[in-house]
Amino acid sequence: IEGNKKVCRGALVVLEGLDRSGKSSQCSRLVNYFESQGISAELWRFPDRNTDVGKMISAYLTNTSQLDDHTIHLLFSANRWEKRSLMETKLKSGTTLIVDRYSYSGVAFSAAKGLDIEWCKAPEVGLLAPDLVAYLDIPPEKAAERGGYGGERYEKLEFQKKVAESYKALHDVSWKSVDACQPIEDVEKQLQEIVFDCVTECQKGKKPLSLLW
Ligand code: DGP
Ligand code: NA
Ligand code: NA
């Protein structure tokens, strides 16, 4: 009976990388691609600046407010927690989520300030684990040359170099690197292939959702 048909779950796909690595445009392109293939997909991004917590984060990033490093770390994490149940509902109803930054940014940016990495990971424990993390790999100097650093708090070459180092400590089995210095269409093609495989795996129903970390 149609009504009893088991719904295949969507995939949780995260794009990570330095500022100006091209994540946001690649995320939109991926969502368009999946929709053109008849696969239900949504674009998500963290921080989600629309919530009350997100507004505090936005004020911090634009240097409108000052916060202790630990405090802002926990706010970024809270911002992911407040979207967790909706995330699970969407995935279970079959929607693939393409997420622009996630817990890896949370840890990489705070660790780049010198906070202990295990302390940084702790508040992320219990969030949904991505099925795939696509890392848009670009040397910090190259990213800076792209221009368009918007003048937000972290958009400085020296800091981005430290972030790049912290990201390296976070690679795990769900992680795939893509050379983000390639032309935008080549990055797009490569991402489509990697992510499509991941979505197919999840649709087969053999891969239960798991948790960080
Ligand atoms: P974006 O909207 O993707 O440009 O992100 C805004 C800035 O915030 C960017 O420099 C990356 C940084 N960021 C994103 N997520 C986190 C996080 O969880 N923790 C910290 N400390 N920084 C983050
Ligand atoms: Na940014
Ligand atoms: Na972005």
PDB file of C-alpha atoms and ligand atoms in Angstrom:
ATOM      1  CA  ILE A   1       0.000   0.000   0.000  1.00  0.00           C
ATOM      2  CA  GLU A   2       1.331   3.403  -1.018  1.00  0.00           C
ATOM      3  CA  GLY A   3       0.694   4.889   2.452  1.00  0.00           C
ATOM      4  CA  ASN A   4       2.917   2.291   4.101  1.00  0.00           C
ATOM      5  CA  LYS A   5       5.806   2.733   1.728  1.00  0.00           C
ATOM      6  CA  LYS A   6       9.029   3.269   3.663  1.00  0.00           C
ATOM      7  CA  VAL A   7      10.468   6.714   2.988  1.00  0.00           C
ATOM      8  CA  CYS A   8      14.169   6.712   2.094  1.00  0.00           C
ATOM      9  CA  ARG A   9      16.049   9.117   4.278  1.00  0.00           C
ATOM     10  CA  GLY A  10      17.857  12.146   2.918  1.00  0.00           C
ATOM     11  CA  ALA A  11      21.604  12.641   3.221  1.00  0.00           C
ATOM     12  CA  LEU A  12      23.252  15.132   5.556  1.00  0.00           C
ATOM     13  CA  VAL A  13      25.953  16.750   3.454  1.00  0.00           C
ATOM     14  CA  VAL A  14      28.213  19.459   4.860  1.00  0.00           C
ATOM     15  CA  LEU A  15      30.510  21.785   2.937  1.00  0.00           C
ATOM     16  CA  GLU A  16      33.432  23.164   4.902  1.00  0.00           C
ATOM     17  CA  GLY A  17      36.363  25.388   4.048  1.00  0.00           C
ATOM     18  CA  LEU A  18      37.996  28.734   4.643  1.00  0.00           C
ATOM     19  CA  ASP A  19      36.196  32.000   4.020  1.00  0.00           C
ATOM     20  CA  ARG A  20      36.098  32.640   0.226  1.00  0.00           C
ATOM     21  CA  SER A  21      36.663  28.968  -0.613  1.00  0.00           C
ATOM     22  CA  GLY A  22      33.423  29.015  -2.635  1.00  0.00           C
ATOM     23  CA  LYS A  23      31.195  27.037  -0.261  1.00  0.00           C
ATOM     24  CA  SER A  24      28.092  29.152  -0.530  1.00  0.00           C
ATOM     25  CA  SER A  25      27.890  29.193  -4.324  1.00  0.00           C
ATOM     26  CA  GLN A  26      28.703  25.479  -4.521  1.00  0.00           C
ATOM     27  CA  CYS A  27      25.963  24.723  -1.976  1.00  0.00           C
ATOM     28  CA  SER A  28      23.375  26.535  -4.129  1.00  0.00           C
ATOM     29  CA  ARG A  29      24.603  24.779  -7.250  1.00  0.00           C
ATOM     30  CA  LEU A  30      24.313  21.392  -5.526  1.00  0.00           C
ATOM     31  CA  VAL A  31      20.750  22.047  -4.419  1.00  0.00           C
ATOM     32  CA  ASN A  32      19.796  23.116  -7.970  1.00  0.00           C
ATOM     33  CA  TYR A  33      21.442  20.013  -9.357  1.00  0.00           C
ATOM     34  CA  PHE A  34      19.573  17.633  -7.043  1.00  0.00           C
ATOM     35  CA  GLU A  35      16.274  19.340  -7.701  1.00  0.00           C
ATOM     36  CA  SER A  36      16.879  18.944 -11.448  1.00  0.00           C
ATOM     37  CA  GLN A  37      17.389  15.217 -10.774  1.00  0.00           C
ATOM     38  CA  GLY A  38      14.074  15.000  -8.946  1.00  0.00           C
ATOM     39  CA  ILE A  39      15.773  14.559  -5.576  1.00  0.00           C
ATOM     40  CA  SER A  40      14.353  16.639  -2.734  1.00  0.00           C
ATOM     41  CA  ALA A  41      17.135  18.869  -1.346  1.00  0.00           C
ATOM     42  CA  GLU A  42      17.364  21.997   0.801  1.00  0.00           C
ATOM     43  CA  LEU A  43      20.106  24.539   1.363  1.00  0.00           C
ATOM     44  CA  TRP A  44      20.951  25.145   5.037  1.00  0.00           C
ATOM     45  CA  ARG A  45      23.665  27.292   6.533  1.00  0.00           C
ATOM     46  CA  PHE A  46      25.305  27.854   9.897  1.00  0.00           C
ATOM     47  CA  PRO A  47      25.351  30.210  11.569  1.00  0.00           C
ATOM     48  CA  ASP A  48      21.642  30.718  10.974  1.00  0.00           C
ATOM     49  CA  ARG A  49      21.577  34.441  11.697  1.00  0.00           C
ATOM     50  CA  ASN A  50      17.761  34.624  11.809  1.00  0.00           C
ATOM     51  CA  THR A  51      17.208  33.123  15.274  1.00  0.00           C
ATOM     52  CA  ASP A  52      17.691  35.072  18.549  1.00  0.00           C
ATOM     53  CA  VAL A  53      20.986  33.245  19.120  1.00  0.00           C
ATOM     54  CA  GLY A  54      21.912  33.864  15.485  1.00  0.00           C
ATOM     55  CA  LYS A  55      21.417  37.595  15.942  1.00  0.00           C
ATOM     56  CA  MET A  56      23.898  37.579  18.842  1.00  0.00           C
ATOM     57  CA  ILE A  57      26.361  35.711  16.633  1.00  0.00           C
ATOM     58  CA  SER A  58      25.852  38.174  13.804  1.00  0.00           C
ATOM     59  CA  ALA A  59      26.497  41.138  16.126  1.00  0.00           C
ATOM     60  CA  TYR A  60      29.717  39.458  17.240  1.00  0.00           C
ATOM     61  CA  LEU A  61      30.888  38.747  13.689  1.00  0.00           C
ATOM     62  CA  THR A  62      30.276  42.322  12.579  1.00  0.00           C
ATOM     63  CA  ASN A  63      32.183  43.580  15.646  1.00  0.00           C
ATOM     64  CA  THR A  64      29.020  45.235  16.980  1.00  0.00           C
ATOM     65  CA  SER A  65      29.429  43.220  20.190  1.00  0.00           C
ATOM     66  CA  GLN A  66      32.367  41.720  22.063  1.00  0.00           C
ATOM     67  CA  LEU A  67      32.136  38.293  23.695  1.00  0.00           C
ATOM     68  CA  ASP A  68      34.490  35.972  25.533  1.00  0.00           C
ATOM     69  CA  ASP A  69      35.888  33.257  23.187  1.00  0.00           C
ATOM     70  CA  HIS A  70      34.187  30.467  25.150  1.00  0.00           C
ATOM     71  CA  THR A  71      30.873  32.291  25.201  1.00  0.00           C
ATOM     72  CA  ILE A  72      30.727  32.789  21.434  1.00  0.00           C
ATOM     73  CA  HIS A  73      31.817  29.175  20.933  1.00  0.00           C
ATOM     74  CA  LEU A  74      28.827  27.963  22.936  1.00  0.00           C
ATOM     75  CA  LEU A  75      26.478  30.311  21.065  1.00  0.00           C
ATOM     76  CA  PHE A  76      27.553  28.904  17.688  1.00  0.00           C
ATOM     77  CA  SER A  77      26.942  25.426  19.101  1.00  0.00           C
ATOM     78  CA  ALA A  78      23.544  26.435  20.542  1.00  0.00           C
ATOM     79  CA  ASN A  79      22.642  27.747  17.088  1.00  0.00           C
ATOM     80  CA  ARG A  80      23.182  24.242  15.685  1.00  0.00           C
ATOM     81  CA  TRP A  81      21.286  22.622  18.576  1.00  0.00           C
ATOM     82  CA  GLU A  82      18.245  24.805  18.018  1.00  0.00           C
ATOM     83  CA  LYS A  83      17.965  23.434  14.471  1.00  0.00           C
ATOM     84  CA  ARG A  84      18.693  19.798  15.365  1.00  0.00           C
ATOM     85  CA  SER A  85      15.176  18.419  15.646  1.00  0.00           C
ATOM     86  CA  LEU A  86      14.035  20.067  12.407  1.00  0.00           C
ATOM     87  CA  MET A  87      17.141  18.670  10.747  1.00  0.00           C
ATOM     88  CA  GLU A  88      16.247  15.137  11.872  1.00  0.00           C
ATOM     89  CA  THR A  89      12.625  15.531  10.756  1.00  0.00           C
ATOM     90  CA  LYS A  90      13.675  16.711   7.286  1.00  0.00           C
ATOM     91  CA  LEU A  91      16.201  13.916   6.824  1.00  0.00           C
ATOM     92  CA  LYS A  92      13.733  11.247   7.927  1.00  0.00           C
ATOM     93  CA  SER A  93      11.096  12.616   5.571  1.00  0.00           C
ATOM     94  CA  GLY A  94      13.529  12.085   2.688  1.00  0.00           C
ATOM     95  CA  THR A  95      14.976  15.554   2.157  1.00  0.00           C
ATOM     96  CA  THR A  96      18.701  15.808   1.548  1.00  0.00           C
ATOM     97  CA  LEU A  97      20.281  18.755   3.367  1.00  0.00           C
ATOM     98  CA  ILE A  98      23.208  20.602   1.834  1.00  0.00           C
ATOM     99  CA  VAL A  99      24.712  22.499   4.748  1.00  0.00           C
ATOM    100  CA  ASP A 100      27.050  25.472   4.419  1.00  0.00           C
ATOM    101  CA  ARG A 101      29.321  24.984   7.514  1.00  0.00           C
ATOM    102  CA  TYR A 102      28.667  22.872  10.600  1.00  0.00           C
ATOM    103  CA  SER A 103      30.418  21.668  13.756  1.00  0.00           C
ATOM    104  CA  TYR A 104      33.779  21.499  11.964  1.00  0.00           C
ATOM    105  CA  SER A 105      33.729  25.269  11.548  1.00  0.00           C
ATOM    106  CA  GLY A 106      32.742  25.474  15.194  1.00  0.00           C
ATOM    107  CA  VAL A 107      35.848  23.612  16.290  1.00  0.00           C
ATOM    108  CA  ALA A 108      38.261  24.942  13.655  1.00  0.00           C
ATOM    109  CA  PHE A 109      37.580  28.631  14.310  1.00  0.00           C
ATOM    110  CA  SER A 110      37.700  28.385  18.110  1.00  0.00           C
ATOM    111  CA  ALA A 111      40.758  26.117  18.107  1.00  0.00           C
ATOM    112  CA  ALA A 112      42.437  28.712  15.868  1.00  0.00           C
ATOM    113  CA  LYS A 113      42.079  31.145  18.781  1.00  0.00           C
ATOM    114  CA  GLY A 114      43.925  28.685  21.015  1.00  0.00           C
ATOM    115  CA  LEU A 115      40.997  26.990  22.777  1.00  0.00           C
ATOM    116  CA  ASP A 116      41.493  23.321  23.637  1.00  0.00           C
ATOM    117  CA  ILE A 117      40.205  21.112  20.813  1.00  0.00           C
ATOM    118  CA  GLU A 118      38.493  18.567  23.091  1.00  0.00           C
ATOM    119  CA  TRP A 119      36.753  21.381  24.950  1.00  0.00           C
ATOM    120  CA  CYS A 120      35.638  22.753  21.574  1.00  0.00           C
ATOM    121  CA  LYS A 121      34.207  19.406  20.454  1.00  0.00           C
ATOM    122  CA  ALA A 122      32.254  18.692  23.634  1.00  0.00           C
ATOM    123  CA  PRO A 123      29.132  20.831  23.005  1.00  0.00           C
ATOM    124  CA  GLU A 124      28.789  19.313  19.520  1.00  0.00           C
ATOM    125  CA  VAL A 125      28.439  15.770  20.924  1.00  0.00           C
ATOM    126  CA  GLY A 126      24.979  14.421  20.090  1.00  0.00           C
ATOM    127  CA  LEU A 127      24.345  16.566  17.044  1.00  0.00           C
ATOM    128  CA  LEU A 128      23.637  14.591  13.864  1.00  0.00           C
ATOM    129  CA  ALA A 129      26.801  13.377  12.162  1.00  0.00           C
ATOM    130  CA  PRO A 130      27.119  14.294   8.490  1.00  0.00           C
ATOM    131  CA  ASP A 131      27.085  11.465   5.958  1.00  0.00           C
ATOM    132  CA  LEU A 132      29.677  13.432   4.039  1.00  0.00           C
ATOM    133  CA  VAL A 133      31.899  16.421   4.698  1.00  0.00           C
ATOM    134  CA  ALA A 134      33.215  17.975   1.501  1.00  0.00           C
ATOM    135  CA  TYR A 135      36.193  20.169   2.290  1.00  0.00           C
ATOM    136  CA  LEU A 136      36.841  22.898  -0.279  1.00  0.00           C
ATOM    137  CA  ASP A 137      40.591  22.981  -0.071  1.00  0.00           C
ATOM    138  CA  ILE A 138      42.311  26.280  -0.890  1.00  0.00           C
ATOM    139  CA  PRO A 139      45.536  27.819   0.437  1.00  0.00           C
ATOM    140  CA  PRO A 140      44.694  30.814   2.675  1.00  0.00           C
ATOM    141  CA  GLU A 141      46.756  33.123   0.443  1.00  0.00           C
ATOM    142  CA  LYS A 142      44.745  32.089  -2.637  1.00  0.00           C
ATOM    143  CA  ALA A 143      41.450  32.613  -0.831  1.00  0.00           C
ATOM    144  CA  ALA A 144      42.579  36.085   0.259  1.00  0.00           C
ATOM    145  CA  GLU A 145      43.469  36.963  -3.347  1.00  0.00           C
ATOM    146  CA  ARG A 146      39.875  36.301  -4.362  1.00  0.00           C
ATOM    147  CA  GLY A 147      38.962  39.474  -2.543  1.00  0.00           C
ATOM    148  CA  GLY A 148      35.590  40.157  -1.102  1.00  0.00           C
ATOM    149  CA  TYR A 149      36.619  39.538   2.484  1.00  0.00           C
ATOM    150  CA  GLY A 150      33.677  41.463   3.880  1.00  0.00           C
ATOM    151  CA  GLY A 151      35.493  42.920   6.875  1.00  0.00           C
ATOM    152  CA  GLU A 152      33.885  40.550   9.378  1.00  0.00           C
ATOM    153  CA  ARG A 153      35.800  39.512  12.463  1.00  0.00           C
ATOM    154  CA  TYR A 154      37.564  36.387  11.142  1.00  0.00           C
ATOM    155  CA  GLU A 155      38.215  37.564   7.587  1.00  0.00           C
ATOM    156  CA  LYS A 156      41.941  38.181   7.924  1.00  0.00           C
ATOM    157  CA  LEU A 157      44.727  36.209   6.293  1.00  0.00           C
ATOM    158  CA  GLU A 158      46.708  35.541   9.485  1.00  0.00           C
ATOM    159  CA  PHE A 159      43.664  34.109  11.237  1.00  0.00           C
ATOM    160  CA  GLN A 160      42.554  32.080   8.203  1.00  0.00           C
ATOM    161  CA  LYS A 161      45.992  30.409   8.174  1.00  0.00           C
ATOM    162  CA  LYS A 162      45.361  29.195  11.720  1.00  0.00           C
ATOM    163  CA  VAL A 163      41.884  27.996  10.777  1.00  0.00           C
ATOM    164  CA  ALA A 164      43.360  25.987   7.891  1.00  0.00           C
ATOM    165  CA  GLU A 165      45.704  24.285  10.383  1.00  0.00           C
ATOM    166  CA  SER A 166      42.838  23.457  12.761  1.00  0.00           C
ATOM    167  CA  TYR A 167      40.716  21.979   9.975  1.00  0.00           C
ATOM    168  CA  LYS A 168      43.519  19.506   9.260  1.00  0.00           C
ATOM    169  CA  ALA A 169      43.104  17.979  12.711  1.00  0.00           C
ATOM    170  CA  LEU A 170      39.431  17.226  12.034  1.00  0.00           C
ATOM    171  CA  HIS A 171      39.589  15.000   8.936  1.00  0.00           C
ATOM    172  CA  ASP A 172      37.791  11.692   9.477  1.00  0.00           C
ATOM    173  CA  VAL A 173      36.224   8.929   7.337  1.00  0.00           C
ATOM    174  CA  SER A 174      33.244  11.069   6.315  1.00  0.00           C
ATOM    175  CA  TRP A 175      35.630  13.693   4.883  1.00  0.00           C
ATOM    176  CA  LYS A 176      36.453  14.256   1.197  1.00  0.00           C
ATOM    177  CA  SER A 177      38.730  17.039  -0.022  1.00  0.00           C
ATOM    178  CA  VAL A 178      38.082  18.887  -3.265  1.00  0.00           C
ATOM    179  CA  ASP A 179      40.640  21.204  -4.829  1.00  0.00           C
ATOM    180  CA  ALA A 180      38.849  24.570  -4.618  1.00  0.00           C
ATOM    181  CA  CYS A 181      41.458  26.322  -6.814  1.00  0.00           C
ATOM    182  CA  GLN A 182      39.998  24.649  -9.909  1.00  0.00           C
ATOM    183  CA  PRO A 183      37.542  26.526 -12.129  1.00  0.00           C
ATOM    184  CA  ILE A 184      34.126  26.800 -10.482  1.00  0.00           C
ATOM    185  CA  GLU A 185      32.488  24.370 -12.958  1.00  0.00           C
ATOM    186  CA  ASP A 186      35.134  21.708 -12.282  1.00  0.00           C
ATOM    187  CA  VAL A 187      34.605  21.979  -8.539  1.00  0.00           C
ATOM    188  CA  GLU A 188      30.879  21.753  -9.202  1.00  0.00           C
ATOM    189  CA  LYS A 189      31.212  18.563 -11.309  1.00  0.00           C
ATOM    190  CA  GLN A 190      33.418  16.876  -8.744  1.00  0.00           C
ATOM    191  CA  LEU A 191      31.070  17.754  -5.906  1.00  0.00           C
ATOM    192  CA  GLN A 192      28.063  16.475  -7.857  1.00  0.00           C
ATOM    193  CA  GLU A 193      29.703  13.065  -8.225  1.00  0.00           C
ATOM    194  CA  ILE A 194      30.806  12.745  -4.604  1.00  0.00           C
ATOM    195  CA  VAL A 195      27.515  13.956  -3.186  1.00  0.00           C
ATOM    196  CA  PHE A 196      25.377  11.918  -5.587  1.00  0.00           C
ATOM    197  CA  ASP A 197      27.084   8.716  -4.428  1.00  0.00           C
ATOM    198  CA  CYS A 198      26.432   9.665  -0.847  1.00  0.00           C
ATOM    199  CA  VAL A 199      22.746  10.417  -1.478  1.00  0.00           C
ATOM    200  CA  THR A 200      22.346   7.054  -3.240  1.00  0.00           C
ATOM    201  CA  GLU A 201      23.910   5.218  -0.280  1.00  0.00           C
ATOM    202  CA  CYS A 202      21.507   6.899   2.126  1.00  0.00           C
ATOM    203  CA  GLN A 203      18.513   6.116  -0.100  1.00  0.00           C
ATOM    204  CA  LYS A 204      19.356   2.409   0.028  1.00  0.00           C
ATOM    205  CA  GLY A 205      18.453   2.620   3.706  1.00  0.00           C
ATOM    206  CA  LYS A 206      21.520   0.770   4.916  1.00  0.00           C
ATOM    207  CA  LYS A 207      23.086   3.741   6.600  1.00  0.00           C
ATOM    208  CA  PRO A 208      21.357   4.816   9.812  1.00  0.00           C
ATOM    209  CA  LEU A 209      21.757   8.368  11.062  1.00  0.00           C
ATOM    210  CA  SER A 210      24.575   8.649  13.564  1.00  0.00           C
ATOM    211  CA  LEU A 211      25.792  11.226  16.052  1.00  0.00           C
ATOM    212  CA  LEU A 212      28.868  13.371  16.542  1.00  0.00           C
ATOM    213  CA  TRP A 213      31.555  12.594  17.588  1.00  0.00           C
TER     214      TRP A 213
HETATM  215  P1  DGP B   1      29.732  32.574   6.921  1.00  0.00           P
HETATM  216  O1  DGP B   1      28.331  33.111   7.099  1.00  0.00           O
HETATM  217  O2  DGP B   1      29.745  31.143   6.426  1.00  0.00           O
HETATM  218  O3  DGP B   1      30.655  33.491   6.168  1.00  0.00           O
HETATM  219  O4  DGP B   1      30.297  32.459   8.421  1.00  0.00           O
HETATM  220  C1  DGP B   1      30.539  33.612   9.156  1.00  0.00           C
HETATM  221  C2  DGP B   1      31.855  33.541   9.864  1.00  0.00           C
HETATM  222  O5  DGP B   1      31.715  32.802  11.079  1.00  0.00           O
HETATM  223  C3  DGP B   1      32.968  32.882   9.084  1.00  0.00           C
HETATM  224  O6  DGP B   1      34.166  33.639   9.276  1.00  0.00           O
HETATM  225  C4  DGP B   1      33.105  31.533   9.716  1.00  0.00           C
HETATM  226  C5  DGP B   1      32.679  31.752  11.130  1.00  0.00           C
HETATM  227  N1  DGP B   1      32.025  30.592  11.731  1.00  0.00           N
HETATM  228  C6  DGP B   1      31.078  29.813  11.175  1.00  0.00           C
HETATM  229  N2  DGP B   1      30.659  28.879  12.041  1.00  0.00           N
HETATM  230  C7  DGP B   1      31.376  29.067  13.162  1.00  0.00           C
HETATM  231  C8  DGP B   1      31.393  28.421  14.445  1.00  0.00           C
HETATM  232  O7  DGP B   1      30.660  27.476  14.713  1.00  0.00           O
HETATM  233  N3  DGP B   1      32.269  28.927  15.361  1.00  0.00           N
HETATM  234  C9  DGP B   1      33.080  29.989  15.097  1.00  0.00           C
HETATM  235  N4  DGP B   1      33.881  30.409  16.075  1.00  0.00           N
HETATM  236  N5  DGP B   1      33.089  30.612  13.911  1.00  0.00           N
HETATM  237  C10 DGP B   1      32.251  30.161  12.959  1.00  0.00           C
HETATM  238 NA    NA B   2      32.346  34.967   5.859  1.00  0.00          NA
HETATM  239 NA    NA B   3      30.101  31.496   2.615  1.00  0.00          NA
END
